[in-house]
CSV table of C-alpha atoms in Angstrom, one decimal:
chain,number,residue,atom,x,y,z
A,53,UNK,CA,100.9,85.2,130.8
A,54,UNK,CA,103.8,86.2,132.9
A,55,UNK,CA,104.8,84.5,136.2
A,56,UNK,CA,106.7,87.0,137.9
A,57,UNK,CA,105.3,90.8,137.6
A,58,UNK,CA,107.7,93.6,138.7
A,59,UNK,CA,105.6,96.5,139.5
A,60,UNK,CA,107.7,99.7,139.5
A,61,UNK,CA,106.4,102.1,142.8
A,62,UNK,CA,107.4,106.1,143.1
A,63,UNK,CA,104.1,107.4,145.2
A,64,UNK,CA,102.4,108.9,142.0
A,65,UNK,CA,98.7,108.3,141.0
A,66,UNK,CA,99.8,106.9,138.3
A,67,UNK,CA,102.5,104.1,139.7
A,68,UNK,CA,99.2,103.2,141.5
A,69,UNK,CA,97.4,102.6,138.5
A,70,UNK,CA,100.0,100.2,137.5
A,71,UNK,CA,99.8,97.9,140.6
A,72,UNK,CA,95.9,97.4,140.1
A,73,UNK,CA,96.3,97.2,136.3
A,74,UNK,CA,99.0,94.5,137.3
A,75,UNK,CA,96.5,92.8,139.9
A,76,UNK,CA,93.7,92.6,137.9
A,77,UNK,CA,95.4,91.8,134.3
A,78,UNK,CA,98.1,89.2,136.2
A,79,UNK,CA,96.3,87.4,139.0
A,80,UNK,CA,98.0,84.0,138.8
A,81,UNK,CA,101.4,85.8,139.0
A,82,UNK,CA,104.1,86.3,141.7
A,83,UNK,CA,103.5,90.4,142.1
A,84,UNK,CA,106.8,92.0,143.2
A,85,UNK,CA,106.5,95.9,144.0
A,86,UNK,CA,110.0,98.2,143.8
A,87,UNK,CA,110.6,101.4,145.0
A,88,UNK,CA,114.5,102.9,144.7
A,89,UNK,CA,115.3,104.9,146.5
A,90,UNK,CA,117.9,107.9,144.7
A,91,UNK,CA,120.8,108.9,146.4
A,92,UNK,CA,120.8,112.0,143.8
A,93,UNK,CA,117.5,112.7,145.9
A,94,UNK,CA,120.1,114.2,148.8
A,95,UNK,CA,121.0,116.9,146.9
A,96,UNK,CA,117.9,118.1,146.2
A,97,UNK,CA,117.2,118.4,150.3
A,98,UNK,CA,120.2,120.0,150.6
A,99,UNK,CA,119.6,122.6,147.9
A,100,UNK,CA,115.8,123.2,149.2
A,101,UNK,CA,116.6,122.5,152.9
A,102,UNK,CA,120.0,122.7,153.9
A,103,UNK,CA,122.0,120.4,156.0
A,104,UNK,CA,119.7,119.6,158.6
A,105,UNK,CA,117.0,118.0,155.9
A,106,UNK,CA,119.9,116.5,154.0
A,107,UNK,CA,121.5,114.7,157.2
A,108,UNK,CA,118.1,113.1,157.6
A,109,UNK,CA,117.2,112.4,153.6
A,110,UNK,CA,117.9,108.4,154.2
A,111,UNK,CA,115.6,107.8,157.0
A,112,UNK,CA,112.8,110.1,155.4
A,113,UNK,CA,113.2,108.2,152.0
A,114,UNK,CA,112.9,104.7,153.7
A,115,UNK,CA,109.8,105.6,155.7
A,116,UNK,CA,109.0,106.5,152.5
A,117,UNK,CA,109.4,103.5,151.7
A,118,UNK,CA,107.8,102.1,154.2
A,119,UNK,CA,104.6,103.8,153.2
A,120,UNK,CA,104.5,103.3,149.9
A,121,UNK,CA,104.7,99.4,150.2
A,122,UNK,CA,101.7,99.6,152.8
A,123,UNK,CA,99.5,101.3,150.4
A,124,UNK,CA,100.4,98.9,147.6
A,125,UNK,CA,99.9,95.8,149.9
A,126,UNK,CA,97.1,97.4,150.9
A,127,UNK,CA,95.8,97.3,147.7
A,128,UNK,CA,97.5,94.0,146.9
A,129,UNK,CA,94.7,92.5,149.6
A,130,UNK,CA,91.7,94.7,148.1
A,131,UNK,CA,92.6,92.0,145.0
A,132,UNK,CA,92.7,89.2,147.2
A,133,UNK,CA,96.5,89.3,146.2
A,134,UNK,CA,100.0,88.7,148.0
A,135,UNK,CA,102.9,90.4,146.8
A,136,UNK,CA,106.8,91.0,147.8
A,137,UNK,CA,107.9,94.1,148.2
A,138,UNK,CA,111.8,95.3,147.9
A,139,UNK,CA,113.2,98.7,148.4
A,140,UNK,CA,116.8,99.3,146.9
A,141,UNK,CA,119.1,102.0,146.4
A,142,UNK,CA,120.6,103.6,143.7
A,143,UNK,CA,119.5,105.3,140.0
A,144,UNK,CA,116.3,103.9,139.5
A,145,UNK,CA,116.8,102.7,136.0
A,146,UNK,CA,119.4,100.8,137.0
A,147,UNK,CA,118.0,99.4,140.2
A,148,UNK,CA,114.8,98.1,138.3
A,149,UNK,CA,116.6,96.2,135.4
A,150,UNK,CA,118.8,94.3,137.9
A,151,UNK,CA,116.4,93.3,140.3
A,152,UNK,CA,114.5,91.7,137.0
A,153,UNK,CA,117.5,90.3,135.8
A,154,UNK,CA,118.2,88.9,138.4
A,155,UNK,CA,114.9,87.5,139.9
A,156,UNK,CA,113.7,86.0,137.1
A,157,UNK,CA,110.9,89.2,136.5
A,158,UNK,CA,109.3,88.3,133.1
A,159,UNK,CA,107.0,91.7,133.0
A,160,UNK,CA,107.7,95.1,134.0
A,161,UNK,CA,104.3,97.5,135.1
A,162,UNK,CA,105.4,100.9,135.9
A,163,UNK,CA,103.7,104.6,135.1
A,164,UNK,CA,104.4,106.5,132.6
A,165,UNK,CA,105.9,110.0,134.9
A,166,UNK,CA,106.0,110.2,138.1
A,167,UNK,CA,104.5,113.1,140.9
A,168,UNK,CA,104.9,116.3,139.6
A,169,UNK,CA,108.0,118.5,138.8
A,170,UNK,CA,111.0,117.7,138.3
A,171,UNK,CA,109.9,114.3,139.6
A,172,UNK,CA,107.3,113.9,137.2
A,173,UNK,CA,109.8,114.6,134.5
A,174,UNK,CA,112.7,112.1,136.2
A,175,UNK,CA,110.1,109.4,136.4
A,176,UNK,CA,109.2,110.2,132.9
A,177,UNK,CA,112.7,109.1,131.8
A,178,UNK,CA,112.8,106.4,133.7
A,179,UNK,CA,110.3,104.9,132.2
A,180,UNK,CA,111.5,105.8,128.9
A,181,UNK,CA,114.7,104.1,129.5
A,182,UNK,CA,113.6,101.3,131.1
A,183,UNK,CA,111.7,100.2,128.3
A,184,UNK,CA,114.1,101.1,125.8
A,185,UNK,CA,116.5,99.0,127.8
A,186,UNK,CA,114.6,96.0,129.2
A,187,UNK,CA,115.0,92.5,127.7
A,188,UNK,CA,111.0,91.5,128.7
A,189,UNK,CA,108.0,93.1,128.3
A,190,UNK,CA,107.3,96.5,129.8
A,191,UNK,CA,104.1,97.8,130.1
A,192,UNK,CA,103.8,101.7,130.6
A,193,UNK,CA,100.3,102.8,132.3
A,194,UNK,CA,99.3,106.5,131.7
């Protein structure tokens, strides 16, 4: 059994899924919970909102955050669990794999896509790539 779980978060149903599949299957482990946010997420709001969403994208994506690591602690105590949360920036593949790199993660949990859209189909290949790319084991909940 792993000791340290890294539990990757987008919002979806499905990234959900993975936390309580990860609490129930992992209960003796160190939980961790990631969410990155995607600079490449700006010009989106700029495209479907203009300026005036984009100049705010940062602050929208860490309360974003924000609320996505409440629901999954939420959860977490529903378990009778503890976990760490982290939020980082960057491309989400990469952001994932360094963060268990370098904090001794020795399981990945994540969902198989993401929301819906073009999300869903982003999410998609991140999980794709993040298990073709990971040196520990990745488990893919759909």
């Amino acid at each position: 059994m792993p000791d340290n779980v890294l539990v990757a978060l987008d919002g979806s149903p499905l990234a959900e899924r993975a936390l309580t599949y990860a609490l129930e299957t992992f209960p003796n482990a160190t939980i961790t919970t990631i969410y990155v946010i995607n600079p490449i997420d700006s010009i989106i709001d700029v495209e479907a909102g203009g300026l005036p969403v984009a100049e705010d994208w940062y602050d929208n994506a860490q309360k974003r955050a924000t609320n996505i690591h409440t629901t999954a602690t939420d959860l977490a105590v529903e378990h009778d669990c503890v976990l760490d949360t982290v939020t980082e920036v960057g491309k989400p593949v990469r952001e994932i794999l360094d963060y268990a790199d370098s904090h001794g993660i020795d399981q990945i949990v994540m969902g198989s896509h993401g929301r819906s859209g073009l999300d869903r189909t982003f999410l998609g290949s991140v999980a794709e790539t993040v298990t073709r790319r990971a040196q520990i084991p990745v488990t893919i909940i759909g």
